[in-house]
mmCIF file of C-alpha atoms in Angstrom:
data_model
loop_
_atom_site.group_PDB
_atom_site.id
_atom_site.type_symbol
_atom_site.label_atom_id
_atom_site.label_comp_id
_atom_site.label_asym_id
_atom_site.label_seq_id
_atom_site.Cartn_x
_atom_site.Cartn_y
_atom_site.Cartn_z
ATOM 1 C CA MET A 1 127.659 96.697 121.331
ATOM 2 C CA GLN A 2 124.394 98.573 121.837
ATOM 3 C CA SER A 3 121.996 99.847 119.231
ATOM 4 C CA THR A 4 122.047 103.645 119.033
ATOM 5 C CA LEU A 5 119.653 104.354 116.178
ATOM 6 C CA ILE A 6 116.109 103.104 115.473
ATOM 7 C CA ASN A 7 114.732 103.099 111.932
ATOM 8 C CA PHE A 8 111.015 102.618 111.311
ATOM 9 C CA VAL A 9 109.863 101.071 108.031
ATOM 10 C CA GLU A 10 106.193 100.690 107.070
ATOM 11 C CA ILE A 11 105.317 98.338 104.218
ATOM 12 C CA THR A 12 102.310 99.602 102.263
ATOM 13 C CA SER A 13 102.463 97.574 99.038
ATOM 14 C CA LYS A 14 105.859 96.971 97.431
ATOM 15 C CA LEU A 15 109.277 97.968 98.716
ATOM 16 C CA LYS A 16 112.759 97.109 97.479
ATOM 17 C CA GLN A 17 115.536 98.794 99.399
ATOM 18 C CA GLN A 18 119.141 98.338 100.472
ATOM 19 C CA TRP A 19 120.873 99.797 103.514
ATOM 20 C CA ASP A 20 124.593 100.047 104.277
ATOM 21 C CA ILE A 21 124.821 99.753 108.048
ATOM 22 C CA LYS A 22 127.502 102.191 109.228
ATOM 23 C CA GLN A 23 126.555 102.297 112.907
ATOM 24 C CA SER A 24 124.905 99.826 115.234
ATOM 25 C CA CYS A 25 121.155 100.193 114.928
ATOM 26 C CA GLU A 26 117.678 98.688 114.991
ATOM 27 C CA PHE A 27 115.064 98.423 112.280
ATOM 28 C CA ILE A 28 111.382 98.038 113.147
ATOM 29 C CA VAL A 29 109.441 96.886 110.084
ATOM 30 C CA VAL A 30 105.628 96.785 110.155
ATOM 31 C CA ASP A 31 103.034 95.573 107.636
ATOM 32 C CA THR A 32 99.409 95.884 108.729
ATOM 33 C CA GLN A 33 97.956 97.092 105.435
ATOM 34 C CA ASN A 34 94.941 95.337 103.950
ATOM 35 C CA LYS A 35 96.824 94.931 100.657
ATOM 36 C CA ASP A 36 99.001 92.361 98.927
ATOM 37 C CA SER A 37 102.634 93.288 99.526
ATOM 38 C CA VAL A 38 106.205 92.332 98.672
ATOM 39 C CA ALA A 39 109.228 93.573 100.628
ATOM 40 C CA ASP A 40 112.797 92.958 99.448
ATOM 41 C CA LEU A 41 115.120 94.287 102.133
ATOM 42 C CA GLN A 42 118.910 94.011 102.026
ATOM 43 C CA PHE A 43 121.317 95.017 104.773
ATOM 44 C CA ASN A 44 125.104 95.259 104.493
ATOM 45 C CA VAL A 45 126.598 95.205 107.993
ATOM 46 C CA LYS A 46 130.008 96.825 108.340
ATOM 47 C CA PRO A 47 132.736 95.438 110.669
ATOM 48 C CA GLN A 48 132.289 95.747 114.445
ATOM 49 C CA LEU A 49 128.612 96.683 114.171
ATOM 50 C CA GLN A 50 125.347 95.141 115.360
ATOM 51 C CA LEU A 51 122.051 95.129 113.488
ATOM 52 C CA ASN A 52 118.722 94.168 115.094
ATOM 53 C CA ILE A 53 115.662 93.772 112.874
ATOM 54 C CA TYR A 54 112.130 93.373 114.266
ATOM 55 C CA VAL A 55 109.404 92.515 111.751
ATOM 56 C CA TYR A 56 105.674 92.575 112.527
ATOM 57 C CA VAL A 57 103.159 91.311 109.964
ATOM 58 C CA LEU A 58 99.375 91.094 110.396
ATOM 59 C CA ASN A 59 97.710 89.459 107.415
ATOM 60 C CA ASP A 60 93.987 89.168 106.724
ATOM 61 C CA ASN A 61 93.052 87.506 103.423
ATOM 62 C CA ARG A 62 96.097 88.853 101.554
ATOM 63 C CA ASP A 63 99.339 87.620 99.991
ATOM 64 C CA LYS A 64 102.419 89.025 101.700
ATOM 65 C CA GLN A 65 106.060 88.158 101.057
ATOM 66 C CA PHE A 66 109.162 89.302 102.912
ATOM 67 C CA ASN A 67 112.676 88.670 101.602
ATOM 68 C CA ILE A 68 115.363 89.775 104.059
ATOM 69 C CA HIS A 69 119.025 89.460 103.056
ATOM 70 C CA ILE A 70 121.884 90.292 105.441
ATOM 71 C CA ASN A 71 125.535 90.491 104.349
ATOM 72 C CA HIS A 72 128.047 90.251 107.206
ATOM 73 C CA GLN A 73 131.563 91.614 107.481
ATOM 74 C CA ASN A 74 134.166 90.942 110.187
ATOM 75 C CA ASN A 75 133.000 90.972 113.824
ATOM 76 C CA SER A 76 129.465 91.963 112.857
ATOM 77 C CA LYS A 77 126.342 90.775 114.633
ATOM 78 C CA SER A 78 122.731 90.506 113.514
ATOM 79 C CA GLU A 79 119.474 89.431 115.090
ATOM 80 C CA VAL A 80 116.237 89.080 113.145
ATOM 81 C CA VAL A 81 112.976 88.641 115.080
ATOM 82 C CA VAL A 82 109.744 88.118 113.129
ATOM 83 C CA LYS A 83 106.246 88.096 114.653
ATOM 84 C CA THR A 84 103.381 87.398 112.258
ATOM 85 C CA LEU A 85 99.640 86.712 112.489
ATOM 86 C CA GLY A 86 97.533 85.180 109.732
ATOM 87 C CA ALA A 87 93.774 84.839 109.283
ATOM 88 C CA HIS A 88 90.996 84.331 106.733
ATOM 89 C CA ARG A 89 92.751 82.645 103.761
ATOM 90 C CA SER A 90 95.870 84.793 104.086
ATOM 91 C CA HIS A 91 99.256 83.689 102.737
ATOM 92 C CA THR A 92 102.422 84.963 104.392
ATOM 93 C CA HIS A 93 105.906 83.993 103.175
ATOM 94 C CA ILE A 94 109.025 84.977 105.116
ATOM 95 C CA ASN A 95 112.491 84.317 103.657
ATOM 96 C CA ILE A 96 115.609 85.304 105.600
ATOM 97 C CA VAL A 97 119.133 84.835 104.259
ATOM 98 C CA SER A 98 122.263 85.611 106.274
ATOM 99 C CA LEU A 99 125.404 85.596 104.133
ATOM 100 C CA ILE A 100 128.710 85.037 105.898
ATOM 101 C CA GLU A 101 131.576 84.969 103.440
ATOM 102 C CA LYS A 102 134.859 83.098 103.922
ATOM 103 C CA ASP A 103 136.857 86.159 104.923
ATOM 104 C CA ALA A 104 134.231 87.387 107.444
ATOM 105 C CA LEU A 105 135.514 86.369 110.892
ATOM 106 C CA HIS A 106 133.850 86.303 114.326
ATOM 107 C CA VAL A 107 130.332 86.853 113.017
ATOM 108 C CA THR A 108 127.162 86.256 115.070
ATOM 109 C CA SER A 109 123.817 85.716 113.339
ATOM 110 C CA ASN A 110 120.490 84.827 114.987
ATOM 111 C CA GLU A 111 117.098 84.390 113.313
ATOM 112 C CA SER A 112 113.796 83.806 115.130
ATOM 113 C CA ILE A 113 110.320 83.552 113.583
ATOM 114 C CA ASP A 114 107.040 83.167 115.495
ATOM 115 C CA GLY A 115 103.724 82.883 113.687
ATOM 116 C CA ILE A 116 100.164 82.500 114.938
ATOM 117 C CA LEU A 117 97.415 81.065 112.723
ATOM 118 C CA LEU A 118 94.056 82.455 113.798
ATOM 119 C CA ASP A 119 92.058 79.958 111.746
ATOM 120 C CA ASP A 120 92.533 76.867 109.592
ATOM 121 C CA THR A 121 92.444 78.767 106.296
ATOM 122 C CA ALA A 122 95.558 80.894 106.912
ATOM 123 C CA GLU A 123 99.042 79.905 105.785
ATOM 124 C CA ILE A 124 102.452 81.010 107.038
ATOM 125 C CA LYS A 125 105.540 79.693 105.262
ATOM 126 C CA VAL A 126 109.025 80.559 106.448
ATOM 127 C CA LEU A 127 112.536 79.831 105.254
ATOM 128 C CA PRO A 128 115.342 81.013 107.544
ATOM 129 C CA SER A 129 118.702 80.222 105.963
ATOM 130 C CA MET A 130 122.396 80.909 106.417
ATOM 131 C CA LEU A 131 124.971 80.827 103.650
ATOM 132 C CA ILE A 132 128.221 80.176 105.477
ATOM 133 C CA ASP A 133 131.602 79.977 103.768
ATOM 134 C CA GLY A 134 133.727 80.459 106.882
ATOM 135 C CA ASN A 135 133.914 78.696 110.231
ATOM 136 C CA SER A 136 134.614 81.557 112.633
ATOM 137 C CA MET A 137 131.058 82.410 113.563
ATOM 138 C CA LYS A 138 128.083 81.744 115.845
ATOM 139 C CA ALA A 139 124.662 81.217 114.310
ATOM 140 C CA SER A 140 121.196 80.056 115.292
ATOM 141 C CA HIS A 141 117.693 80.059 113.885
ATOM 142 C CA SER A 142 114.303 79.006 115.207
ATOM 143 C CA VAL A 143 110.774 78.774 113.814
ATOM 144 C CA ASN A 144 107.546 78.372 115.760
ATOM 145 C CA ILE A 145 104.289 78.382 113.780
ATOM 146 C CA GLY A 146 100.982 77.280 115.289
ATOM 147 C CA ASN A 147 97.771 78.272 117.017
ATOM 148 C CA ILE A 148 97.279 80.218 120.220
ATOM 149 C CA ASN A 149 98.371 78.228 123.268
ATOM 150 C CA PRO A 150 95.096 76.709 124.591
ATOM 151 C CA GLU A 151 96.403 76.446 128.168
ATOM 152 C CA GLN A 152 97.258 80.134 128.294
ATOM 153 C CA LEU A 153 93.886 80.950 126.754
ATOM 154 C CA PHE A 154 92.055 78.790 129.315
ATOM 155 C CA TYR A 155 93.986 80.392 132.185
ATOM 156 C CA LEU A 156 92.980 83.902 131.177
ATOM 157 C CA MET A 157 89.381 82.867 130.586
ATOM 158 C CA SER A 158 89.335 81.355 134.077
ATOM 159 C CA ARG A 159 90.238 84.847 135.329
ATOM 160 C CA SER A 160 86.999 86.295 133.946
ATOM 161 C CA CYS A 161 88.313 87.284 130.491
ATOM 162 C CA SER A 162 86.129 86.555 127.493
ATOM 163 C CA LYS A 163 87.715 84.405 124.784
ATOM 164 C CA ASN A 164 88.158 87.465 122.584
ATOM 165 C CA GLU A 165 89.760 89.472 125.410
ATOM 166 C CA ALA A 166 92.070 86.602 126.342
ATOM 167 C CA THR A 167 93.103 86.135 122.720
ATOM 168 C CA LYS A 168 93.924 89.824 122.346
ATOM 169 C CA ILE A 169 96.018 89.837 125.533
ATOM 170 C CA LEU A 170 98.085 86.888 124.285
ATOM 171 C CA LEU A 171 98.548 88.344 120.812
ATOM 172 C CA ASN A 172 99.442 91.786 122.140
ATOM 173 C CA ALA A 173 102.324 90.204 124.032
ATOM 174 C CA MET A 174 103.968 89.502 120.675
ATOM 175 C CA PHE A 175 104.334 93.224 120.061
ATOM 176 C CA HIS A 176 105.847 94.313 123.383
ATOM 177 C CA LYS A 177 109.015 95.591 121.679
ATOM 178 C CA ILE A 178 107.216 98.251 119.664
ATOM 179 C CA LYS A 179 104.521 98.838 122.297
ATOM 180 C CA SER A 180 107.139 99.879 124.867
ATOM 181 C CA ASN A 181 108.840 102.337 122.488
ATOM 182 C CA GLU A 182 107.813 105.963 123.087
ATOM 183 C CA HIS A 183 108.999 107.326 119.746
ATOM 184 C CA LYS A 184 106.110 108.949 117.859
ATOM 185 C CA SER A 185 106.650 106.641 114.857
ATOM 186 C CA ALA A 186 106.521 103.593 117.137
ATOM 187 C CA ILE A 187 103.302 104.846 118.734
ATOM 188 C CA ARG A 188 101.700 105.387 115.324
ATOM 189 C CA LEU A 189 102.745 101.960 114.060
ATOM 190 C CA TYR A 190 101.594 100.255 117.246
ATOM 191 C CA ASN A 191 98.208 101.962 116.880
ATOM 192 C CA ASN A 192 98.054 100.505 113.356
ATOM 193 C CA ILE A 193 98.888 97.066 114.778
ATOM 194 C CA ASN A 194 96.190 97.398 117.431
ATOM 195 C CA GLU A 195 93.594 98.474 114.859
ATOM 196 C CA ALA A 196 94.497 95.580 112.539
ATOM 197 C CA LEU A 197 94.400 93.152 115.461
ATOM 198 C CA ASN A 198 90.907 94.287 116.408
ATOM 199 C CA LYS A 199 89.753 93.657 112.840
ATOM 200 C CA LEU A 200 91.342 90.200 112.822
ATOM 201 C CA LEU A 201 89.405 89.328 115.963
ATOM 202 C CA GLU A 202 86.024 90.522 114.721
ATOM 203 C CA PRO A 203 83.285 87.847 114.795
ATOM 204 C CA THR A 204 83.577 87.284 111.037
ATOM 205 C CA HIS A 205 87.067 85.869 111.669
ATOM 206 C CA ALA A 206 86.202 83.803 114.723
ATOM 207 C CA ASN A 207 86.795 80.063 114.547
#
């Protein structure tokens, strides 16, 4: 199954919304606002359909919370990919729940969360979870939270990049999915990401 529709969602402060997924699709969710925010997002995936969700969060000195709940029906598939950056006493909480009920057969559910802490004062907490009542399914989840890879940083700096330039190159790689999308909404949201990233890397936020 291939995604045929892309939905763009921008979090500006508080959002609580539910979607009934009636065709295979993608959601690209972005939060770059310099505001506290809470997002409660629920997705009900109909049989035979695939849902891909890509979440990008850049947090500078704010409290941000994402609650993502996915309900699966027969032969449905979902993939959730989260990329988040935190700096300057920010607090980011990501909760993902995939519900697979007893009568939902042949379900596939994957959850992946990557977070980069740009200084020692930032906090990223994640809780990927799966509520599984049946046994006819495939599921996986992974979490990787830490600092920028020092070996990759050193390599780029050895190729005449400044530390700031090397850091931006590595962080930009996290957003390749939205960067490569030519839809006007994707371009606008990527520009917001790039602007927020530049602010995160200003000298006042340097380690």
